[in-house]
Coordinates of C-alpha atoms in Angstrom, one line a residue:
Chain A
X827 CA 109.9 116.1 76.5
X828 CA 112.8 114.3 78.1
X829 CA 114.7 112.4 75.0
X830 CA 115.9 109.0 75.6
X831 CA 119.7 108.6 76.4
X832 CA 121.5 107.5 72.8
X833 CA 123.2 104.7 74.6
X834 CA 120.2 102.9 76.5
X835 CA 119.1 99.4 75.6
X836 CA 116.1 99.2 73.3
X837 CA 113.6 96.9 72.3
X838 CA 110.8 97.1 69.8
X839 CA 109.1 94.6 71.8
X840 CA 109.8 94.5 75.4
X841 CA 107.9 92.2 77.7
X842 CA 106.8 95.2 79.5
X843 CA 103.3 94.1 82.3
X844 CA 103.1 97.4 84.0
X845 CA 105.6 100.7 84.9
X846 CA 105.4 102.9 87.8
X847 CA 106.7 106.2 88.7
X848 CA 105.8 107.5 91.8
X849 CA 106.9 110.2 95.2
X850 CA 106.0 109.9 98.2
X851 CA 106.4 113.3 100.2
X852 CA 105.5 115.0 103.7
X853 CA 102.2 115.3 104.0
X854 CA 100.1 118.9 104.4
X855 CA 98.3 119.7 107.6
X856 CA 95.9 121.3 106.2
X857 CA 94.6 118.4 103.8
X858 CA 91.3 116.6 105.2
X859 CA 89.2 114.1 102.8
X860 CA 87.0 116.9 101.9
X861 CA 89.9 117.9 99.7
X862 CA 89.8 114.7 97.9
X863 CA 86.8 115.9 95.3
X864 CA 88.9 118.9 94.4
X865 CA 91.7 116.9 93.8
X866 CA 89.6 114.3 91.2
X867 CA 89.2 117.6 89.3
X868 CA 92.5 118.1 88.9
X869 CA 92.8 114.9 86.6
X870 CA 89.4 114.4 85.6
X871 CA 90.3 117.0 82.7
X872 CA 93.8 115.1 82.4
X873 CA 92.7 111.7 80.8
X874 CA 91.9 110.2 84.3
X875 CA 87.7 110.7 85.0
X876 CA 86.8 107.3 86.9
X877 CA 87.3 107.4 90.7
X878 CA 88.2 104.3 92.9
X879 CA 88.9 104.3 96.7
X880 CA 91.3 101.9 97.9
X881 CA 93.1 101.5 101.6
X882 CA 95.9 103.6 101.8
X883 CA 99.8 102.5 101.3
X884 CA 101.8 103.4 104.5
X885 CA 104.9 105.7 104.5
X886 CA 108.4 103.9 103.1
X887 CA 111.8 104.9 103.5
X888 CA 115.1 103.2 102.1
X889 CA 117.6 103.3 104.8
X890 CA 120.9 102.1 104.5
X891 CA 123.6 100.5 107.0
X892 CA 123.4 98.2 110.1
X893 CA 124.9 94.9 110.5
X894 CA 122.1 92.9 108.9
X895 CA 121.4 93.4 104.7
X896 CA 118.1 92.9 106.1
X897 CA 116.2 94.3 108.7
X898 CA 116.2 91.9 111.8
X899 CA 112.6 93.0 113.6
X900 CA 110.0 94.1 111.8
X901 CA 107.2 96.9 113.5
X902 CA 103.4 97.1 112.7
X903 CA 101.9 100.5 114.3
X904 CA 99.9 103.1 114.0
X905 CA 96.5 104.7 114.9
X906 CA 93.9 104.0 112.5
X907 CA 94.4 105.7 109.0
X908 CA 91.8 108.6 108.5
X909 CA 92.4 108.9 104.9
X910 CA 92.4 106.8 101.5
X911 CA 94.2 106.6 98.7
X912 CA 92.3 107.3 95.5
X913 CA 92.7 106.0 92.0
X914 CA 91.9 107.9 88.9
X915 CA 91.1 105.6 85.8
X916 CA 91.9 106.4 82.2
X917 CA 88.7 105.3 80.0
X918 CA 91.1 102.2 78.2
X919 CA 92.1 101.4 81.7
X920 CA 95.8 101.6 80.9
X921 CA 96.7 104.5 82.7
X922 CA 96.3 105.3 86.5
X923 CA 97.0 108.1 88.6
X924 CA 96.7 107.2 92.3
X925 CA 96.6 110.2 95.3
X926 CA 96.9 109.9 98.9
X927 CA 98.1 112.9 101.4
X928 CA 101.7 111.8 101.2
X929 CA 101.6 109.7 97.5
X930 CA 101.7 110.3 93.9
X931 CA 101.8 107.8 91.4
X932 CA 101.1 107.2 87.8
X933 CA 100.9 103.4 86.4
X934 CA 100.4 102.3 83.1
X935 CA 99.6 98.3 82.1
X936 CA 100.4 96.9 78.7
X937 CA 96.8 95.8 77.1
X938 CA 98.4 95.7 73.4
X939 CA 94.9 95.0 71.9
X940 CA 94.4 98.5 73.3
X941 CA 97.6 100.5 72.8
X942 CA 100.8 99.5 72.4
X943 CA 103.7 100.9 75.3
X944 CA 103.9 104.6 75.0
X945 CA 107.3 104.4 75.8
X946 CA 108.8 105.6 79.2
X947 CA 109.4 109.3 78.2
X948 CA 105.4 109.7 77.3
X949 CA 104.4 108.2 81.0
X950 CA 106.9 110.4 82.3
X951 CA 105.2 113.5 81.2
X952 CA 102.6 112.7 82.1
X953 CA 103.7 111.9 85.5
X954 CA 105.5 115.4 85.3
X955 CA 101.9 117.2 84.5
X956 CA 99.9 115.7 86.9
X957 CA 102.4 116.4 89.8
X958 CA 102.8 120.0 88.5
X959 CA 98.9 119.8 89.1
X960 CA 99.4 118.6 92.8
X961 CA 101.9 120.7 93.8
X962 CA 99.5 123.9 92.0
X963 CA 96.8 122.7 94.4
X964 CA 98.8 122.2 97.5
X965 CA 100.0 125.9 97.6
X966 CA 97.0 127.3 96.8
X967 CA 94.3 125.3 98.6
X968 CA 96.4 124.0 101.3
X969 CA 99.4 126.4 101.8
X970 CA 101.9 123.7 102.0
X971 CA 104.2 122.7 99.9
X972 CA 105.1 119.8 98.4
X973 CA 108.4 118.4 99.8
X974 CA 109.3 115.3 98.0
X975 CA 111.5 113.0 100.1
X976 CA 111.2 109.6 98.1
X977 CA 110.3 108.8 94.7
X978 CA 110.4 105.0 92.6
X979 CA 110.5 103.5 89.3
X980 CA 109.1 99.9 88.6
X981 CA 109.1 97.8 85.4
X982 CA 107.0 95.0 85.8
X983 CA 108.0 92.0 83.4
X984 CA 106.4 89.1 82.3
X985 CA 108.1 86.9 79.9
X986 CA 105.7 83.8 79.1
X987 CA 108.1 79.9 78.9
X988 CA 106.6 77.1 78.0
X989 CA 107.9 75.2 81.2
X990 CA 109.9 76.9 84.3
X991 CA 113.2 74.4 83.4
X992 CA 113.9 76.9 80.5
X993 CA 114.6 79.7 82.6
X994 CA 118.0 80.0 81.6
X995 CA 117.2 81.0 78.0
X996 CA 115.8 83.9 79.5
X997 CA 117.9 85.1 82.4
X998 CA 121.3 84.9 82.7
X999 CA 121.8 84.6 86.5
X1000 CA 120.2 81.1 86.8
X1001 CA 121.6 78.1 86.3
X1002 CA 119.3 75.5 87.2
X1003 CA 119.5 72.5 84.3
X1004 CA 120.0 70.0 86.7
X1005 CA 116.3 71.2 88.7
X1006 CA 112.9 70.2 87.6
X1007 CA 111.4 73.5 88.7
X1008 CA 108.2 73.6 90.1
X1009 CA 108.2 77.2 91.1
X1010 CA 110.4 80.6 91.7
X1011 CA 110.5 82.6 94.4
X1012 CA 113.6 84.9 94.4
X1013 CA 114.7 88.5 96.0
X1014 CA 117.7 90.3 95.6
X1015 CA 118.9 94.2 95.9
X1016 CA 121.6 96.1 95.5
X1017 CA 122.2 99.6 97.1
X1018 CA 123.3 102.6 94.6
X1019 CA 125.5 105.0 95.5
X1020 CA 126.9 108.1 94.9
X1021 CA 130.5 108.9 93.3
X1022 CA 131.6 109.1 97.3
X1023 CA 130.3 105.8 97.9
X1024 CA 126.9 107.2 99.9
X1025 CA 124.1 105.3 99.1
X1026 CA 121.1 107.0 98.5
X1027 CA 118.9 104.6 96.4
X1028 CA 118.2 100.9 96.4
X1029 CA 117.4 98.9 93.6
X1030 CA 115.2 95.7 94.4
X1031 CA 114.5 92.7 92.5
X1032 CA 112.1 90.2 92.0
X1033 CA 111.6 86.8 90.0
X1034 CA 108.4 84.3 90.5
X1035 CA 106.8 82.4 88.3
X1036 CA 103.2 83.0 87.7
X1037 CA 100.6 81.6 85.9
X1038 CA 97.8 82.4 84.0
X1039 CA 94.4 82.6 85.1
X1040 CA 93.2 79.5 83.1
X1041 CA 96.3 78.3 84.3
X1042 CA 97.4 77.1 81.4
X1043 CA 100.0 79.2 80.4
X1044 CA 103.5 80.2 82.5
X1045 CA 105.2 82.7 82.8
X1046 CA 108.3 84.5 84.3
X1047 CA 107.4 87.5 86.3
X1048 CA 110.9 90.0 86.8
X1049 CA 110.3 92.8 88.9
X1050 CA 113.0 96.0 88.9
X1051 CA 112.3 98.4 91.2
X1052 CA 114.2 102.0 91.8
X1053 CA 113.8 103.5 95.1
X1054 CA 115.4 106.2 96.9
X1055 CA 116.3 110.0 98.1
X1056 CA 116.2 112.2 95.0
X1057 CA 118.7 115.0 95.3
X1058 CA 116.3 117.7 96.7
X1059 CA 113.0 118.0 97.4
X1060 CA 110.9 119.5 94.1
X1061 CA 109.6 118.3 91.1
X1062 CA 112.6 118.7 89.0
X1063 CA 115.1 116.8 91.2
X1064 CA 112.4 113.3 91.7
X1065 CA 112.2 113.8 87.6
X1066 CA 115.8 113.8 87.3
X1067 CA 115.5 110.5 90.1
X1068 CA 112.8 108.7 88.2
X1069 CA 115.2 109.4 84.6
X1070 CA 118.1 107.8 86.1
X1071 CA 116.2 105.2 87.9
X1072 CA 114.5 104.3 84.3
X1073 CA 118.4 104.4 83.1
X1074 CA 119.7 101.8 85.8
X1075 CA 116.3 99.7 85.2
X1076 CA 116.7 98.9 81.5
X1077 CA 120.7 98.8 81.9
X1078 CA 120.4 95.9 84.6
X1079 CA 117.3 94.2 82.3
X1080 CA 119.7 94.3 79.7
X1081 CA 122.3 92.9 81.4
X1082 CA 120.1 90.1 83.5
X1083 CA 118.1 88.9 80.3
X1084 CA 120.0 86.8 77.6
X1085 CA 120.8 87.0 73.9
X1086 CA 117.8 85.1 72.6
X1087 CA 115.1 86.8 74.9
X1088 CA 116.6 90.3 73.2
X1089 CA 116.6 88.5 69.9
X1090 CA 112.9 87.8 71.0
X1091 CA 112.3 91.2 72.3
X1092 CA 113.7 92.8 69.0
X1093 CA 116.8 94.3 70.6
X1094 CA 117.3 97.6 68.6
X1095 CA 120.6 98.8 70.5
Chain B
X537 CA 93.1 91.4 84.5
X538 CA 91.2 92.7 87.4
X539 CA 92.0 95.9 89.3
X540 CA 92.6 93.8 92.2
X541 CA 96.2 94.0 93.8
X542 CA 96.0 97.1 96.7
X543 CA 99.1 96.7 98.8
X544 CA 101.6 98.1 96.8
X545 CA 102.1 101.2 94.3
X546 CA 102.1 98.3 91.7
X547 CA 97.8 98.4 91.5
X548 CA 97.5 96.6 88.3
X549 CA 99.0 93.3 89.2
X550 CA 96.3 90.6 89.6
X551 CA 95.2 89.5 93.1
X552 CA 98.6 87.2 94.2
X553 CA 96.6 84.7 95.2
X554 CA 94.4 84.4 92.2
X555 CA 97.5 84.6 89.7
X556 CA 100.4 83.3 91.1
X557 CA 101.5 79.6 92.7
X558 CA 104.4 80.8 95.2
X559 CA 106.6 77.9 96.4
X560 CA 106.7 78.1 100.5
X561 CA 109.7 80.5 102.0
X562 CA 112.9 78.9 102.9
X563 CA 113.6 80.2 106.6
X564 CA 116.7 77.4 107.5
X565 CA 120.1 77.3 106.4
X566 CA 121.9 74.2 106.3
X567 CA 124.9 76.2 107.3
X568 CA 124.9 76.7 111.2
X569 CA 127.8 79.2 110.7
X570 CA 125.8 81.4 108.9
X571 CA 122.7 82.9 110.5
X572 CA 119.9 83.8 108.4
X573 CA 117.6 86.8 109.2
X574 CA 114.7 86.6 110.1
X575 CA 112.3 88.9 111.5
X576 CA 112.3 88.8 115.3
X577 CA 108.7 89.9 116.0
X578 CA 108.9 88.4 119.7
X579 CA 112.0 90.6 120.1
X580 CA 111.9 93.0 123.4
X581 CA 112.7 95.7 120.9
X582 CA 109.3 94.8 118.9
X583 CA 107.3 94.4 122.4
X584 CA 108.3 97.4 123.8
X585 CA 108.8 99.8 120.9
X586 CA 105.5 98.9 119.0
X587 CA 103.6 100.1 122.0
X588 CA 105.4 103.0 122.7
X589 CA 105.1 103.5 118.7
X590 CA 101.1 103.9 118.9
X591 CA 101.5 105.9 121.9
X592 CA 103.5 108.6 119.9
X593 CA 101.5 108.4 117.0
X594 CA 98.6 109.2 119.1
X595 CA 99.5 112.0 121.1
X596 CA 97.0 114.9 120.7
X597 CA 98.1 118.8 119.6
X598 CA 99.3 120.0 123.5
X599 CA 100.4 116.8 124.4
X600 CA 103.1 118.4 126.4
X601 CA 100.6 121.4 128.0
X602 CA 101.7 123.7 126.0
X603 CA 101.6 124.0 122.1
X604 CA 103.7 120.9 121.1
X605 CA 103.0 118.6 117.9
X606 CA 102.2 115.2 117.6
X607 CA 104.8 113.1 115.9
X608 CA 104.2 112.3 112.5
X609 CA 103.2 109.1 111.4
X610 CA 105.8 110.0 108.5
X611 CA 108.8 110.6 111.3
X612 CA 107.4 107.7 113.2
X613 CA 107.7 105.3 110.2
X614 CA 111.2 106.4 109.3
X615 CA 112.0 106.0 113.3
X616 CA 110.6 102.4 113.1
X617 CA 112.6 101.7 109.6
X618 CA 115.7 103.2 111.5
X619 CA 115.8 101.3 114.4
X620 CA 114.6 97.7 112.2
X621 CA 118.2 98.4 110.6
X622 CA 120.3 99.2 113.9
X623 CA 118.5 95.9 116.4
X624 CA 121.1 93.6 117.7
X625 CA 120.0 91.3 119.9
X626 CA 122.0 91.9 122.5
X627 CA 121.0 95.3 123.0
X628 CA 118.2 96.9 125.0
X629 CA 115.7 98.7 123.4
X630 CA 116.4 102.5 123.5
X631 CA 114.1 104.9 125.3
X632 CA 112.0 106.8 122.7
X633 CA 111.2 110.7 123.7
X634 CA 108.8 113.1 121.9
X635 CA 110.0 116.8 121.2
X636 CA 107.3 119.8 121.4
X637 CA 108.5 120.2 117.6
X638 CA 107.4 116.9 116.5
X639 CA 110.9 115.3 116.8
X640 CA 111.6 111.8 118.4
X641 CA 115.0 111.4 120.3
X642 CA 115.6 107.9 120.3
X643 CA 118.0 106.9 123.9
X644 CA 120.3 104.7 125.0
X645 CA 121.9 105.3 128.2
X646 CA 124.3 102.3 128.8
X647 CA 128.1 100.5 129.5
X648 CA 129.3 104.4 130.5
X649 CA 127.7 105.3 126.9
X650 CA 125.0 108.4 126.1
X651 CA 123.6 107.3 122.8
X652 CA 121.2 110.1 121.3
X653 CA 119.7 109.9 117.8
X654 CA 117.6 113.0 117.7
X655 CA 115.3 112.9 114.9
X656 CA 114.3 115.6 113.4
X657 CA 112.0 114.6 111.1
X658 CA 112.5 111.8 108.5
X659 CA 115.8 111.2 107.0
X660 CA 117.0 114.1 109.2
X661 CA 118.9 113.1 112.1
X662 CA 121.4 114.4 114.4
X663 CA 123.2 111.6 116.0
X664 CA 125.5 112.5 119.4
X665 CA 127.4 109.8 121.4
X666 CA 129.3 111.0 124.6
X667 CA 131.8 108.6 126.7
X668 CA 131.0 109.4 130.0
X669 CA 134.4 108.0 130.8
X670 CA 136.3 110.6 129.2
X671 CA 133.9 113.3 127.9
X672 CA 134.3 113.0 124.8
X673 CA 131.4 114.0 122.8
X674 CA 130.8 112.4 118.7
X675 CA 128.2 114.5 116.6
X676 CA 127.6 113.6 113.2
X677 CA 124.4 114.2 110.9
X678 CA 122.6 111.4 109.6
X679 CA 119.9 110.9 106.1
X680 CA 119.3 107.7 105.1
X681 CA 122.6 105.9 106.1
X682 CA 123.4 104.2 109.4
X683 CA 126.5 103.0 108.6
X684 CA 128.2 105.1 111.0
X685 CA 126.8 104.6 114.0
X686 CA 126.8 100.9 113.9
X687 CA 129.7 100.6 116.2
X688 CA 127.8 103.0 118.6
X689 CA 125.1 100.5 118.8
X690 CA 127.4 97.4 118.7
X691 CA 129.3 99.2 121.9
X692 CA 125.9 99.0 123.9
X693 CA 125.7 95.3 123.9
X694 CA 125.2 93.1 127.2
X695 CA 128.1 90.6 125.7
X696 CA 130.8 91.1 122.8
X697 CA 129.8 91.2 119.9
X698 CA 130.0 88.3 117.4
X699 CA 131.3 87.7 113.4
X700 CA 128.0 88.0 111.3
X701 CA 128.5 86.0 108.0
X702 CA 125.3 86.8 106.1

């Protein structure tokens, strides 16, 4: 297993929701739904028996350049989609794998009466088995191989306050004292490059407050995700991707979240 | 928490509209030097394109009498993504042509310009620009970054081009 970098930000207690790490990769022409049975028995026997079906997530590309930071039109095409995306359930319904032709993704959501975070290295190899698995299948059933050509990292926070006016005491990039907030709504990204300056990865953000279902209770949800071309196209390159992406994640968390929520958080390093 | 939330490769999150209380979006600025970007769904460029889109995607095996591929919906998405990032308004939208291999040349043919951004598949592109004035031929390959061929695009325009302030 992967060992966590010495220097990296830790916290006993982080206000970790959910964490994502996923590839998204050409898909075969020789896959057709009647595939999808054998490929439940991959991770059946991995932890992951119950079966969902759920519309499938189009393809997603982080591009780079223009004279806009954001895209100025916006398309919506395409002929029907023929196949679905399928979950695979864990039986605490913490862990999730989720397959369509040209996705891969593992998830995991904190229920700490359940199990406490397995830490990212654990999800990781996981993520590293399953994939294995896949790519297995898609040379032997299908002849094709698995060319990666995207792969993410999320961390999904939420940090319950007791009103939104304290927001401060959490993050460090808002000031907002002098506002009685009623909500937040609030997008940012930054592209990361390489030593050359070529960006190759994007790294998005995303604040809102939520509320609970009772609504009674509110909370802060921060959203860091890390998207982009890994190096090549096989496994061991979108590993090395979803490491650094993990890296760059908790390093800007860190650096976005203040001294008390770490105090909070039971900042070990 | 409900398995609820489908869109996006985040499926545990709670149905947004169950969970969450989202303030409206702010679309003005009170600074009319600045423009703010918004998506220009009745562009020409969305009109044209998005049609022209779902034709590609829909081409049969043979389209072309012969053997030739469809275009994938993969190279098709990345071709939409790449041309989201590259509008200006005051250019016309490009010509898009198929290749018997699957690829989609993307076309612009304008102001004593050839602009050609063959693409290959996704995040593999070979961009060409020839001055018809003086022959002179550009070639560069192209991933994920457009940088470079901004001023290609930028040359095309129907007036000069304006300071963006974003």
């Amino acid at each position: 297993m992967n060992k966590r970098p010495e220097n990296l930000p830790d916290f006993t207690l982080p206000p970790l929701d959910e964490v994502v790490i996923g590839v998204q990769f050409e898909p075969s022409g020789n896959y057709s739904s009647i595939h999808a049975k054998d490929i439940w028995e991959l991770f059946k026997g991995q932890g992951y028996p119950t079966p969902q079906e759920q519309p499938a997530l189009d393809p997603s590309f982080e591009t780079f350049g223009g004279l806009n930071p954001q895209p100025g039109i916006n398309f919506k095409f395409g002929p029907p989609i023929l196949h679905s995306r399928f979950w695979f359930i864990s039986p605490d319904k913490n862990h999730l794998v989720q397959f369509q032709p040209d996705r891969f993704l593992i998830n995991w959501r904190n229920r700490p009466e359940i199990n406490p975070y397995p830490r990212f290295e654990t999800i990781a190899e996981s993520f590293e088995e399953c994939l294995k698995a896949l790519h297995k299948f898609f040379d032997r059933s299908l002849q094709s191989q698995l060319e990666i050509n995207q792969a993410e990292v999320t961390y999904i926070n939420i940090i319950p306050v007791n009103n939104l006016s304290c927001i401060r005491e959490w993050l460090r990039f808002t000031n907002l004292d002098q506002i009685d907030l009623e909500g937040v709504n609030f997008n940012f990204s930054e592209a990361i490059k390489t030593g050359s300056g070529k960006p190759y990865a994007r790294m998005s953000y995303s604040l809102q407050s939520v509320t609970s279902e009772d609504g009674k209770m509110n909370a802060l949800k921060l959203t860091l995700t890390f998207r982009g071309k890994p190096e090549g196209t096989g496994i061991a390159e979108a590993m090395e991707f979803a490491f650094f992406g993990r890296s760059k994640i908790v390093t800007r968390f860190t650096e976005l979240t203040t001294d008390k929520a770490h105090k909070q958080w039971n900042r070990k390093q | 928490m409900s398995l609820a939330w489908k869109e996006g490769t985040t499926a545990f999150q709670d149905s947004q509209k169950a969970r969450y209380i989202q303030p409206d979006q702010f679309i003005g600025s009170a600074f009319t030097s600045y423009r703010v970007v918004v998506p220009q769904n009745d562009s020409s460029w969305v009109r044209i394109l998005e049609e022209r889109l779902n034709e590609l995607t829909s081409l049969p095996t043979g389209w072309d009498g012969y053997r030739g591929k469809p275009v994938s919906f993969q190279c098709a998405y990345f071709v939409a993504n790449m041309l989201e990032r590259l509008y200006q308004p005051n250019v016309p939208a490009p010509s898009l042509v198929p290749g018997s291999d699957g690829s989609l040349q993307v076309e612009w043919h304008r102001n004593m310009f050839d602009v050609e951004l063959d693409v290959l598949d996704a995040q593999n592109i070979v961009a060409t620009r020839v001055n018809c004035k003086t022959d002179d031929e550009r070639v560069i390959e192209i991933e994920n970054d457009f940088s470079e061929i901004v001023d290609w695009i930028t040359a095309l325009s129907s007036k000069k081009p304006h300071i963006v302030r974003t």
